[in-house]
PDB file of C-alpha atoms in Angstrom:
ATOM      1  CA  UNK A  13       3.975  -9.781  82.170  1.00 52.00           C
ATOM      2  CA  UNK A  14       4.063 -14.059  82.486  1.00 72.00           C
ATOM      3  CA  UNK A  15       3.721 -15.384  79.390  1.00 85.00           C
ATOM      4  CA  UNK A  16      -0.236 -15.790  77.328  1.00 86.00           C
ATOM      5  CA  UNK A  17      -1.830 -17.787  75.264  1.00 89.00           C
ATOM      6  CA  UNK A  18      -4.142 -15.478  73.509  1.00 88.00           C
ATOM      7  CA  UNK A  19      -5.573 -17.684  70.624  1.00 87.00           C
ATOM      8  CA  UNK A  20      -5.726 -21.522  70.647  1.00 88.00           C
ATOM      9  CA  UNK A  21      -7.594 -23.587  68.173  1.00 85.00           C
ATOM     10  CA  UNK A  22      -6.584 -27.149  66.318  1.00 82.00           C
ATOM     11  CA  UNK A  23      -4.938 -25.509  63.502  1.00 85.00           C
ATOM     12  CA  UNK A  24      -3.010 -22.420  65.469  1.00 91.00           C
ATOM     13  CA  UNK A  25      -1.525 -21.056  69.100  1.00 93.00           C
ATOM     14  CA  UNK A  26      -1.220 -18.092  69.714  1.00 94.00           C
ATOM     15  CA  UNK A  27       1.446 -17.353  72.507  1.00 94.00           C
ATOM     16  CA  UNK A  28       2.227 -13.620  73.346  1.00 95.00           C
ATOM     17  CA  UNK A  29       5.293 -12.504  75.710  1.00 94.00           C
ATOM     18  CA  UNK A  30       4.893  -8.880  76.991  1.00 92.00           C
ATOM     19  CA  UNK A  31       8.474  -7.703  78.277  1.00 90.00           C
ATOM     20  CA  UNK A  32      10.051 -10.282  78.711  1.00 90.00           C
ATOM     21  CA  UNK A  33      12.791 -11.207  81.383  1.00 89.00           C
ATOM     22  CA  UNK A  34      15.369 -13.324  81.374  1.00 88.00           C
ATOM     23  CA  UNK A  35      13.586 -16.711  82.872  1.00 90.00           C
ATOM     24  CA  UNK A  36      10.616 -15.927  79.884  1.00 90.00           C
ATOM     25  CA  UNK A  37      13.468 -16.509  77.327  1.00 91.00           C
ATOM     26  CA  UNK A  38      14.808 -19.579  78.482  1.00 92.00           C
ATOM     27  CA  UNK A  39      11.565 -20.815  79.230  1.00 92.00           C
ATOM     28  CA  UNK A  40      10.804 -20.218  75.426  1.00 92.00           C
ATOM     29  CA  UNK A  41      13.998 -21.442  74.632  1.00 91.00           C
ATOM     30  CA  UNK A  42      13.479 -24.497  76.304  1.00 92.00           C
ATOM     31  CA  UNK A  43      10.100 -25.139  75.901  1.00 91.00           C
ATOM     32  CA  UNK A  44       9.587 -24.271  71.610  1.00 92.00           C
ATOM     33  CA  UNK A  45      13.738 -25.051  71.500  1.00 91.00           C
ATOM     34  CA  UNK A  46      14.239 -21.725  69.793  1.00 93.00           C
ATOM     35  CA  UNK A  47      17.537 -20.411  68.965  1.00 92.00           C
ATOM     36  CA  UNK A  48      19.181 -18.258  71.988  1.00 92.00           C
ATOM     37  CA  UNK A  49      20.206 -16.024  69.573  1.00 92.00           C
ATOM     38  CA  UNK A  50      17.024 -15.205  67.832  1.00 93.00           C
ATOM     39  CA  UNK A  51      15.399 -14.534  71.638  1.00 92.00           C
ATOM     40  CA  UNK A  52      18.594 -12.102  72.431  1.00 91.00           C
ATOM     41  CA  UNK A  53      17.194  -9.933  69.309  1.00 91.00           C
ATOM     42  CA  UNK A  54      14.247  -9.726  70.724  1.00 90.00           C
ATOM     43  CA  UNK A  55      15.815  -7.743  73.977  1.00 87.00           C
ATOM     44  CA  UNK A  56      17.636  -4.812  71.675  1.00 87.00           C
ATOM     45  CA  UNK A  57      15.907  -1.758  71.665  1.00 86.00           C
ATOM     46  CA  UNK A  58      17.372  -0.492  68.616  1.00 88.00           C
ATOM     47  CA  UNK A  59      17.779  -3.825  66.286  1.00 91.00           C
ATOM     48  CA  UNK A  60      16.707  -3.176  62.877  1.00 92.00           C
ATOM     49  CA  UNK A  61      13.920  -5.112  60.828  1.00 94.00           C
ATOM     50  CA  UNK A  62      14.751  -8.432  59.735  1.00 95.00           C
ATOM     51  CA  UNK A  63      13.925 -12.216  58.889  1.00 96.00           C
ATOM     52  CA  UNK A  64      16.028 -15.260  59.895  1.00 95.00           C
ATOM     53  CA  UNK A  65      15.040 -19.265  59.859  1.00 94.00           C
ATOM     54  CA  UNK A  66      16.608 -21.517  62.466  1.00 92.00           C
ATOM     55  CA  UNK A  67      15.641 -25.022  61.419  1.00 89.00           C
ATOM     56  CA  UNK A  68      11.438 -25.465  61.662  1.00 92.00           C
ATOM     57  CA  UNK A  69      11.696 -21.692  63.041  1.00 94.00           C
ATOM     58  CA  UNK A  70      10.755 -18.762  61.175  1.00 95.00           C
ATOM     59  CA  UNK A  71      11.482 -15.534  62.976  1.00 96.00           C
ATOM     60  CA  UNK A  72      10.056 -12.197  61.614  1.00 97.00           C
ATOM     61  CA  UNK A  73      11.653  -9.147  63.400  1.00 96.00           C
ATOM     62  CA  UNK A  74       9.140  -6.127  62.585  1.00 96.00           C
ATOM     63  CA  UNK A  75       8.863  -2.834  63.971  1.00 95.00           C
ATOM     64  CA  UNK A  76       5.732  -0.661  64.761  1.00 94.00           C
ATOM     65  CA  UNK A  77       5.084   3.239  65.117  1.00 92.00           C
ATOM     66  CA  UNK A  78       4.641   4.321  68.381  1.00 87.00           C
ATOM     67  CA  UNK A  79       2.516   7.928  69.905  1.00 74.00           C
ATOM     68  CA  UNK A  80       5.088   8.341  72.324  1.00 68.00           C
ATOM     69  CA  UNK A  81       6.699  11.666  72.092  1.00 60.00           C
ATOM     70  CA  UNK A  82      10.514  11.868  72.671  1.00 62.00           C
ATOM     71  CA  UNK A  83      12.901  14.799  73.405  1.00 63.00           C
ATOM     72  CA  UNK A  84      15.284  13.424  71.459  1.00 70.00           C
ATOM     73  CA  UNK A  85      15.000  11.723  67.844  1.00 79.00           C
ATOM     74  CA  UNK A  86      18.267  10.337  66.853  1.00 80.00           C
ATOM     75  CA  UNK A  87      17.379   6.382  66.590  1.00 85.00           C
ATOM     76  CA  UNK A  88      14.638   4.241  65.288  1.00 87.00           C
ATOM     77  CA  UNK A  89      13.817   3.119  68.884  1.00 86.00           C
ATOM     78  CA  UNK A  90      12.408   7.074  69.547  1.00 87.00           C
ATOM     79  CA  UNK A  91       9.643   6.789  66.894  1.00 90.00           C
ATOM     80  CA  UNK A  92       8.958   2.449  66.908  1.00 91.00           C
ATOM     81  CA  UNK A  93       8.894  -0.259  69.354  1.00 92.00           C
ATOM     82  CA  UNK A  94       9.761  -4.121  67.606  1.00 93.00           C
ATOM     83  CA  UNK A  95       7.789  -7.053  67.585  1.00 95.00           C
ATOM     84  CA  UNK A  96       8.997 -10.491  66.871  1.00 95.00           C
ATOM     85  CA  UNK A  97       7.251 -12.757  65.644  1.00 96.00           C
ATOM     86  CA  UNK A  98       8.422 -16.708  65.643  1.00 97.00           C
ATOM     87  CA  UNK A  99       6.356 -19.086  63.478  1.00 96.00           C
ATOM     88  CA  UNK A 100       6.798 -22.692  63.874  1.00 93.00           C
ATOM     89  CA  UNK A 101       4.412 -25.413  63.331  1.00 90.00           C
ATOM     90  CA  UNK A 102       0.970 -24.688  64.666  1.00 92.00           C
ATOM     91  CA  UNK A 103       2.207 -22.017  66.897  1.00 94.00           C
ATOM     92  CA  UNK A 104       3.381 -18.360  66.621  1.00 95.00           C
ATOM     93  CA  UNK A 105       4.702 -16.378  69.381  1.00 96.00           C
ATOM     94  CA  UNK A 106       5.215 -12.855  69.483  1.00 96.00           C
ATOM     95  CA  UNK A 107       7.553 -11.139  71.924  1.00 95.00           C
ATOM     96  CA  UNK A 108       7.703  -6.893  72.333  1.00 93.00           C
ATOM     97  CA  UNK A 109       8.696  -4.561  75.495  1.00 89.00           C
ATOM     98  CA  UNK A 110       5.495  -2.851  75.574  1.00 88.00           C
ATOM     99  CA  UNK A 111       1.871  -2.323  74.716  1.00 88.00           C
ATOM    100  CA  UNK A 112       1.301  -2.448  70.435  1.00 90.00           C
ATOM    101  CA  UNK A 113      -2.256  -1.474  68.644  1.00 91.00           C
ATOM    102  CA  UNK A 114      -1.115  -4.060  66.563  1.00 93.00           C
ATOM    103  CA  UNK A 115      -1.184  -6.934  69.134  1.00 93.00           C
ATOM    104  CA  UNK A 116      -3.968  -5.510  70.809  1.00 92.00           C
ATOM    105  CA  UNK A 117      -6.462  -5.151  67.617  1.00 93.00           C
ATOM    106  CA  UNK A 118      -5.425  -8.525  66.316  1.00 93.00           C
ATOM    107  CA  UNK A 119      -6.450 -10.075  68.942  1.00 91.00           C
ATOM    108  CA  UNK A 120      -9.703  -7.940  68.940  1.00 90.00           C
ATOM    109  CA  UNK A 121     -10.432  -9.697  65.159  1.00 89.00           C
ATOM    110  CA  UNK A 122      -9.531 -12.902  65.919  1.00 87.00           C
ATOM    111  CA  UNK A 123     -12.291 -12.858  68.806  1.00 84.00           C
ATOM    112  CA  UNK A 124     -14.647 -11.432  66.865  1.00 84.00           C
ATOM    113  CA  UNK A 125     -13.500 -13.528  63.462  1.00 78.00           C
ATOM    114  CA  UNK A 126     -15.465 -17.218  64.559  1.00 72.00           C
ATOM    115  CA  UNK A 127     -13.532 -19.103  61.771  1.00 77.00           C
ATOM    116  CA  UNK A 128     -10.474 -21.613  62.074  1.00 81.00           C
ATOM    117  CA  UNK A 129      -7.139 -19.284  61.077  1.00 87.00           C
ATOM    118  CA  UNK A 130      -3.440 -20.323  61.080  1.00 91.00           C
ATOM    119  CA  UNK A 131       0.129 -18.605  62.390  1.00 93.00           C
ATOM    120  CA  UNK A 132       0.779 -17.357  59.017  1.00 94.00           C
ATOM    121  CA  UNK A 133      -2.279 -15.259  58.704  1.00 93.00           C
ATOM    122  CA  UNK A 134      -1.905 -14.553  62.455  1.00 94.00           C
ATOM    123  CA  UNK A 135       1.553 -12.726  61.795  1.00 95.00           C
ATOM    124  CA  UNK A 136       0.310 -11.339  58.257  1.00 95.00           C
ATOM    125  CA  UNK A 137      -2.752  -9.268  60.571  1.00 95.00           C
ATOM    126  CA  UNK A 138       0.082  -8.081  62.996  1.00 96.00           C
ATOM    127  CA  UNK A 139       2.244  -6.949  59.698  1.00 96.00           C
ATOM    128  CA  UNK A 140      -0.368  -5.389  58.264  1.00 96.00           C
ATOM    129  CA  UNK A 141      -1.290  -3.373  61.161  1.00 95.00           C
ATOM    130  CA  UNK A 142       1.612  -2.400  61.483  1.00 96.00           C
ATOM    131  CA  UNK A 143       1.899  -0.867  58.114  1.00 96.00           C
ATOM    132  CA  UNK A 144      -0.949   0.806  59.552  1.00 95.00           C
ATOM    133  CA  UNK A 145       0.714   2.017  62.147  1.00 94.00           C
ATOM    134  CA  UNK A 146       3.008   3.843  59.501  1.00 95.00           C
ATOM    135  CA  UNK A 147       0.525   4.960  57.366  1.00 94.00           C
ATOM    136  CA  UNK A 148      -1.595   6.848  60.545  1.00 93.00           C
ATOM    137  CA  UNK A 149       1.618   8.386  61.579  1.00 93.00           C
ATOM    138  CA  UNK A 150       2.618  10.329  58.301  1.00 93.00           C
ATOM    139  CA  UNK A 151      -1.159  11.242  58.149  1.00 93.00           C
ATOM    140  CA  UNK A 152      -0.396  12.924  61.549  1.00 91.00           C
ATOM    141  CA  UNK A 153       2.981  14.295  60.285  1.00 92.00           C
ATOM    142  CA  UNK A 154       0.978  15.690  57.234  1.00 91.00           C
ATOM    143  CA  UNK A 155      -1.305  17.737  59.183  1.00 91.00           C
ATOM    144  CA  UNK A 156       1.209  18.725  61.370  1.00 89.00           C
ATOM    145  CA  UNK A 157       3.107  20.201  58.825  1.00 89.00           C
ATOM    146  CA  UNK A 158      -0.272  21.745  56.817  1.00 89.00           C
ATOM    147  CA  UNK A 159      -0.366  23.779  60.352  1.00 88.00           C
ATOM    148  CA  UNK A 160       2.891  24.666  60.489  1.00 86.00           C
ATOM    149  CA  UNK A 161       2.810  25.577  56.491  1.00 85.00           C
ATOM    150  CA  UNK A 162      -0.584  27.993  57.518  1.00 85.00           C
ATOM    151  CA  UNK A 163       0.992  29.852  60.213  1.00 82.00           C
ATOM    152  CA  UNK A 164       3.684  31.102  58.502  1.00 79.00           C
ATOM    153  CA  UNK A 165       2.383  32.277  55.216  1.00 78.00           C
ATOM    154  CA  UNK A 166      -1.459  32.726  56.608  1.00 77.00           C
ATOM    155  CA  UNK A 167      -0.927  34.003  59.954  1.00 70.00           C
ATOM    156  CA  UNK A 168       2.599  35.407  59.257  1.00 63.00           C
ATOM    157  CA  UNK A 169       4.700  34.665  62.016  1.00 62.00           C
ATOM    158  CA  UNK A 170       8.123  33.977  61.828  1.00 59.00           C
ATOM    159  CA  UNK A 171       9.177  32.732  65.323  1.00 67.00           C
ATOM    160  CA  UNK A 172      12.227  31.022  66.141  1.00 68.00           C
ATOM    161  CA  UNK A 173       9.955  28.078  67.428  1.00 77.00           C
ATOM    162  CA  UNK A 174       8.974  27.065  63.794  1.00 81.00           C
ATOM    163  CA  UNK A 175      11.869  25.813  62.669  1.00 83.00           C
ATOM    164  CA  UNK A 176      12.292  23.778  65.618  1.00 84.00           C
ATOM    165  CA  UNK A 177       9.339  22.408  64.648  1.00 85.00           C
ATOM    166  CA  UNK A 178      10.132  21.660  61.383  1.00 87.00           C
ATOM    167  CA  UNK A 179      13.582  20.345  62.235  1.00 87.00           C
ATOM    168  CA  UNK A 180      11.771  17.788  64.640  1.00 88.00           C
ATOM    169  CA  UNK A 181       9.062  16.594  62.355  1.00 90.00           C
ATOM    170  CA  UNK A 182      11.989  16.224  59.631  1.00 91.00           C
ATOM    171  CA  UNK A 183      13.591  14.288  61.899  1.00 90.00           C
ATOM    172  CA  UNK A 184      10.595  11.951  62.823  1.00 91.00           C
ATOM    173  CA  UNK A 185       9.742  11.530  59.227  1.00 92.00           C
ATOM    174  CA  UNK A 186      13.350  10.472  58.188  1.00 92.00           C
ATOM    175  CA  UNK A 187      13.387   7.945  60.990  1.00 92.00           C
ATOM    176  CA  UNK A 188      10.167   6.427  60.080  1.00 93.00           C
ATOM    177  CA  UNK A 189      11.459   6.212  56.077  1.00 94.00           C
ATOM    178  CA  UNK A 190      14.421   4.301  57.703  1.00 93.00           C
ATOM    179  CA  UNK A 191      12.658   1.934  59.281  1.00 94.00           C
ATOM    180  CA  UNK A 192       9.939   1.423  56.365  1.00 95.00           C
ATOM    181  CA  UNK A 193      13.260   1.025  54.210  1.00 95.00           C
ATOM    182  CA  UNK A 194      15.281  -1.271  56.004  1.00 94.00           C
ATOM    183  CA  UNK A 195      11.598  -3.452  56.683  1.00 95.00           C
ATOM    184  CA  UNK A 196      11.487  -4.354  53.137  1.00 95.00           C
ATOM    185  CA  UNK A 197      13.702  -7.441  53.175  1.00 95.00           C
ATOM    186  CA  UNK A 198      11.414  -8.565  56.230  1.00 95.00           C
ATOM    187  CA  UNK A 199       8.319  -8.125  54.329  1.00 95.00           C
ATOM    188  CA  UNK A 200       9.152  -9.509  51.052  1.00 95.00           C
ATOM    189  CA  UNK A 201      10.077 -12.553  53.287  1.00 95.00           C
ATOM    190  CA  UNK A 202       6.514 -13.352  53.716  1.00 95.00           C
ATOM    191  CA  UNK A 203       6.317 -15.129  50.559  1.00 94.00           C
ATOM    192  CA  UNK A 204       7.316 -17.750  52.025  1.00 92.00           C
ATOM    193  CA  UNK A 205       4.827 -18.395  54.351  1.00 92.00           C
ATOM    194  CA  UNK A 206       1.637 -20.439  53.261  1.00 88.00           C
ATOM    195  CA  UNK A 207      -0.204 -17.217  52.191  1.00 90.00           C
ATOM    196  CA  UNK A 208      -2.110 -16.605  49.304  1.00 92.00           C
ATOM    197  CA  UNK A 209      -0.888 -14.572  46.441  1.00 92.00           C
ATOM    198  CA  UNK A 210      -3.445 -12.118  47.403  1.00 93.00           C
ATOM    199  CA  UNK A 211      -2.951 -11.955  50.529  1.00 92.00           C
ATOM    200  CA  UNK A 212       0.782 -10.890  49.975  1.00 94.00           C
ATOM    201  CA  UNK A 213       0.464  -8.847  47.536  1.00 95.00           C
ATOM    202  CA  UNK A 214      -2.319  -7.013  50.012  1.00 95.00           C
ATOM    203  CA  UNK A 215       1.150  -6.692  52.356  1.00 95.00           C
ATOM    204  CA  UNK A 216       3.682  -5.334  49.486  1.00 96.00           C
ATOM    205  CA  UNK A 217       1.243  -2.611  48.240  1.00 96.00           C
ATOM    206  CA  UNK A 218       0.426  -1.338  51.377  1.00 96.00           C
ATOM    207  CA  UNK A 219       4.360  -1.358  52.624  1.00 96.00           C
ATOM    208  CA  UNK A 220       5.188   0.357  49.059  1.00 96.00           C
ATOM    209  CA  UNK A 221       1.737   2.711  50.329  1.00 96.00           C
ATOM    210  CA  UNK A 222       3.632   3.600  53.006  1.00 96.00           C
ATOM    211  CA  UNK A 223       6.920   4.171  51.779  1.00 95.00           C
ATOM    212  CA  UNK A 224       5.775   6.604  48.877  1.00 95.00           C
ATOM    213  CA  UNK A 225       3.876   8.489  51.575  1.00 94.00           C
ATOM    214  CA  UNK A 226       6.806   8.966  53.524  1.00 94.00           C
ATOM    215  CA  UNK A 227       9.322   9.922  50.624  1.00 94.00           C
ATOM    216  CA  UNK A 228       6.642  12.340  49.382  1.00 93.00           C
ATOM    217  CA  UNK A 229       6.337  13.641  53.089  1.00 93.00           C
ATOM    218  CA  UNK A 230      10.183  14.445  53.347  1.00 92.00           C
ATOM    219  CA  UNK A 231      10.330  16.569  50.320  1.00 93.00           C
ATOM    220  CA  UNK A 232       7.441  18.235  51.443  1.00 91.00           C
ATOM    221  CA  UNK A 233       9.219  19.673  54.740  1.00 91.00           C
ATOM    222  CA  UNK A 234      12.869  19.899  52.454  1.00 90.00           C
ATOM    223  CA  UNK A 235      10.439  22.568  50.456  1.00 89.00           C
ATOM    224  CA  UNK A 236       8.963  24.148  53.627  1.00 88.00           C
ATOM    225  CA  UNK A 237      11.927  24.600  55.501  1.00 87.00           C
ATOM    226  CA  UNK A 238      13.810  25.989  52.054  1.00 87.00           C
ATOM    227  CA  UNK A 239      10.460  27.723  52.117  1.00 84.00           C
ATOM    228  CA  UNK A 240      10.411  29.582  55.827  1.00 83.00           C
ATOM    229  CA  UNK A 241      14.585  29.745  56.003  1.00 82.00           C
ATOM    230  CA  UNK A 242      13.889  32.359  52.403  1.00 82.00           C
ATOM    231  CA  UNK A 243      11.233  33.981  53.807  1.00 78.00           C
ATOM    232  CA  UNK A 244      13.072  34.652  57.131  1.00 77.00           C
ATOM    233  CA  UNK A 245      16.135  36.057  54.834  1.00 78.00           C
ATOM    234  CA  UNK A 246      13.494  38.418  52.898  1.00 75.00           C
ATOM    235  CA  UNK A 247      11.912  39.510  55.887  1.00 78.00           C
ATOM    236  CA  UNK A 248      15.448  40.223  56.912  1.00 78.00           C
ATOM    237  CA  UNK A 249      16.347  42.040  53.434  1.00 78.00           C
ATOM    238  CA  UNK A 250      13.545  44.397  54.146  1.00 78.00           C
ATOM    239  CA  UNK A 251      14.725  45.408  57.386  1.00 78.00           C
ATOM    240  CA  UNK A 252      17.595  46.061  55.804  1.00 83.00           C
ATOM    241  CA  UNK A 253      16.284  48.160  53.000  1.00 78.00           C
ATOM    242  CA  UNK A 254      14.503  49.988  55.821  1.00 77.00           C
ATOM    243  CA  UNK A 255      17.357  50.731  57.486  1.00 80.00           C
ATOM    244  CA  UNK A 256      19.521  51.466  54.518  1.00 80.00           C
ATOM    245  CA  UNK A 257      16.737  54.090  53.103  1.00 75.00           C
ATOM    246  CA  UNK A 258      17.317  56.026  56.739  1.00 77.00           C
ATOM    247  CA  UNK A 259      20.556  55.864  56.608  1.00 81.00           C
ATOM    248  CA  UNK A 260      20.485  58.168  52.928  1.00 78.00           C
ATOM    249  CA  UNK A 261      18.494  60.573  54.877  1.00 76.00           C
ATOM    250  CA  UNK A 262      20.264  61.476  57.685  1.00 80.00           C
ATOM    251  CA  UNK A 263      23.808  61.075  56.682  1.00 81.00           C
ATOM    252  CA  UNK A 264      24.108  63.917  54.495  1.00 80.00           C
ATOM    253  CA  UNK A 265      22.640  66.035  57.055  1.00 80.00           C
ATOM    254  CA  UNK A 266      24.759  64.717  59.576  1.00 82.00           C
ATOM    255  CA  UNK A 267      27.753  65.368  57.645  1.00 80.00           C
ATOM    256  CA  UNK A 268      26.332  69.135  57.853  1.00 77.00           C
ATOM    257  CA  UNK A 269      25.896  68.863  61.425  1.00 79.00           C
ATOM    258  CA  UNK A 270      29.302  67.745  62.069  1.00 78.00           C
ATOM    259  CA  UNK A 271      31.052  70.059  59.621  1.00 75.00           C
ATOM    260  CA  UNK A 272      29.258  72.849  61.410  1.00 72.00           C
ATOM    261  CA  UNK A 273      30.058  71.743  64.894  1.00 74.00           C
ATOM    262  CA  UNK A 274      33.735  71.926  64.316  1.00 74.00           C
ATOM    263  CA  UNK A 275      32.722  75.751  65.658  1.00 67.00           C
ATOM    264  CA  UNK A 276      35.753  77.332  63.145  1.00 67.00           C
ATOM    265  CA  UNK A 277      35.879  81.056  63.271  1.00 68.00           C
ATOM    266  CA  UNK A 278      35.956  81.829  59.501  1.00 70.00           C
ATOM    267  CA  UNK A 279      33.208  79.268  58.399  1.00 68.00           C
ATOM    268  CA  UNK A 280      30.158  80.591  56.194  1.00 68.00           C
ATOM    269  CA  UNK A 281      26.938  81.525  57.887  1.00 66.00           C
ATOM    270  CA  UNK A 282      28.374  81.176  61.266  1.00 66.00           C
ATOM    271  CA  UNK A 283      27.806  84.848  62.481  1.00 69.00           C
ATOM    272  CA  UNK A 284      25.165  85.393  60.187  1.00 71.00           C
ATOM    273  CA  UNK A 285      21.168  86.589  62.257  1.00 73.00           C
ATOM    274  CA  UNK A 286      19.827  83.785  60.235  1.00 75.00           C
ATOM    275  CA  UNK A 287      22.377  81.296  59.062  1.00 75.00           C
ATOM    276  CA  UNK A 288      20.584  78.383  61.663  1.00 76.00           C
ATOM    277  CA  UNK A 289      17.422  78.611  59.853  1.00 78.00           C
ATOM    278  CA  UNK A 290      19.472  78.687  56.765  1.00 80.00           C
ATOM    279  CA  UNK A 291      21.075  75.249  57.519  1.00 78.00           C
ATOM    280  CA  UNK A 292      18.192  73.340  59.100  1.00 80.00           C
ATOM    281  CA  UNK A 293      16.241  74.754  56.289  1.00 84.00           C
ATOM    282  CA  UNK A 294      19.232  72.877  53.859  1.00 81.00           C
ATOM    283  CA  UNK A 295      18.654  70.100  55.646  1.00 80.00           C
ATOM    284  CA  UNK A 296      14.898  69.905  55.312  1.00 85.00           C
ATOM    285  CA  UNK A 297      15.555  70.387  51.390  1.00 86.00           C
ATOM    286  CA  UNK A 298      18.043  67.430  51.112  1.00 83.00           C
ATOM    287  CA  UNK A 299      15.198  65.160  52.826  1.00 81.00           C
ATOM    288  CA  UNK A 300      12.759  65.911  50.498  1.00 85.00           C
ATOM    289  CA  UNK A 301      14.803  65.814  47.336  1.00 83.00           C
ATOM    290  CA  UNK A 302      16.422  62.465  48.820  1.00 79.00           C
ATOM    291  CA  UNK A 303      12.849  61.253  49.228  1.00 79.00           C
ATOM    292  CA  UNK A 304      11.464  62.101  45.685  1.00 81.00           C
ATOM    293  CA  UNK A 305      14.625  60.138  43.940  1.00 78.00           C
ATOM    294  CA  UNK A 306      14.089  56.928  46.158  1.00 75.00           C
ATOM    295  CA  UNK A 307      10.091  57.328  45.470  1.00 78.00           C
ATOM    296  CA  UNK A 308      11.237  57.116  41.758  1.00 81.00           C
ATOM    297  CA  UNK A 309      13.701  54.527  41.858  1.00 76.00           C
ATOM    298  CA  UNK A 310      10.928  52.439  43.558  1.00 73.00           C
ATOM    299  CA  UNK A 311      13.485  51.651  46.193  1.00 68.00           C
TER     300      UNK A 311
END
């Protein structure tokens, strides 16, 4: 996507760089005279939150929640997408690999906000839409796990599929806490920028929002899981027991059945008219007194 201006007015520019190749860097490079450096973070999938100044440059690297659903969850770059945001003068420019809500809907005030604004409130709108970002995705998270919670103690199941599911949104939950972590630094860094008091504190409460929603969120699916991994073992215990209950009945009868199937000549009730009903009837009496004593041991 060539480069945009998407705001322009005699106190800020707004410049916006949507994947950006090669050429777009060293045009910015060239053009704003931005540190080479600074652009190359911009092109790393998986670089972590940060703030840096480079002479009149202040660079802001933030990153943002995404809806896209990945196999795999084992770096930030499968749950966010970054933004970077370069302030310098009159102008801010923003660089990211791919579509953002938080690009998109800032631009959507601005055109609808008729008053003069500056780069510094332009890049505190992105960062707190971003928080945003956060914030809707461990409200998704939370009803994801609310579902998971009611189908296994509601609806009783207890499929191998659930903890799957719980692994993954584990997974995506930790991730996001990473990044919310690690953005701190970046965040507290906008202090600096000709805000008002306000207006930044507006920013810190809703990143420390965020980040308490998130910690809360990861004990809540520690529990769960402890939760549905002791519920599988109980379910398992009673099978068990089941099985264990059975096994009283029959083996003393099958002891009796093999003892009288070793077909000796001399053993008792062999030759007798009536020594078969005799045993089965034995048998049928060890049931039922086995039975009684497990009825009253409440087993």
């Amino acid at each position: 996507m060539p480069i945009d201006t998407i705001y322009r007015d005699s106190h800020c520019e707004w410049v916006d760089v949507e994947a950006p190749t090669a050429e777009d860097l060293q045009f910015l490079h060239e053009r704003y005279e931005i540190n080479n450096l600074l652009l190359e973070d911009t092109l790393d999938p998986n670089h972590l939150p940060k703030y840096e100044e480079d002479g009149n440059v202040k660079f802001f690297l933030l990153r943002e929640s995404t809806e896209l659903e990945r196999k795999n969850l084992n770096t930030i770059s499968d749950i966010s997408t970054k933004i970077g945001i370069f302030i310098l003068g009159n102008t801010i420019i923003t660089v990211h690999r791919m579509k953002t809500k938080s690009i998109s809907e800032t631009k959507k005030q601005l055109s609808a906000d008729q008053t003069s604004t500056s780069p510094e409130k332009v890049a505190l709108m992105i960062a707190l839409l971003i928080m945003k970002s956060f914030d809707d995705e461990s409200i998704s998270l939370l009803e994801t796990m609310d579902n998971i919670e009611n189908e296994i103690f509601l609806k009783n199941t207890n499929h191998t599929t659930q903890i799957r599911r719980l692994y993954k949104l584990k997974r995506k939950s930790g991730l996001n806490s990473r990044v919310l972590i690690i953005s701190t630094d970046a965040v507290d860094k906008f202090k600096l920028l000709n805000l008002q008091d306000s207006e930044f504190v507006d920013l810190k409460d809703k990143h420390k929002d965020v980040v308490a929603d998130f910690d809360h969120l990861n004990i809540q699916i520690t529990n769960l899981i402890s939760m549905f991994l002791a519920l599988s073992d109980q379910k398992a215990n009673q099978v068990m027991k089941v099985l264990a209950i059975y096994s009283v009945y029959f083996l003393p009868i099958t002891f009796i059945a093999g003892v009288y199937g070793m077909n000796f000549d001399n053993m008792p009730e062999l030759h007798h008219k009536h020594g078969y009903y005799f045993t089965l009837g034995l048998m049928a009496l060890i049931v039922i007194v086995t039975f009684i004593y497990a009825r009253r041991k409440q087993w």
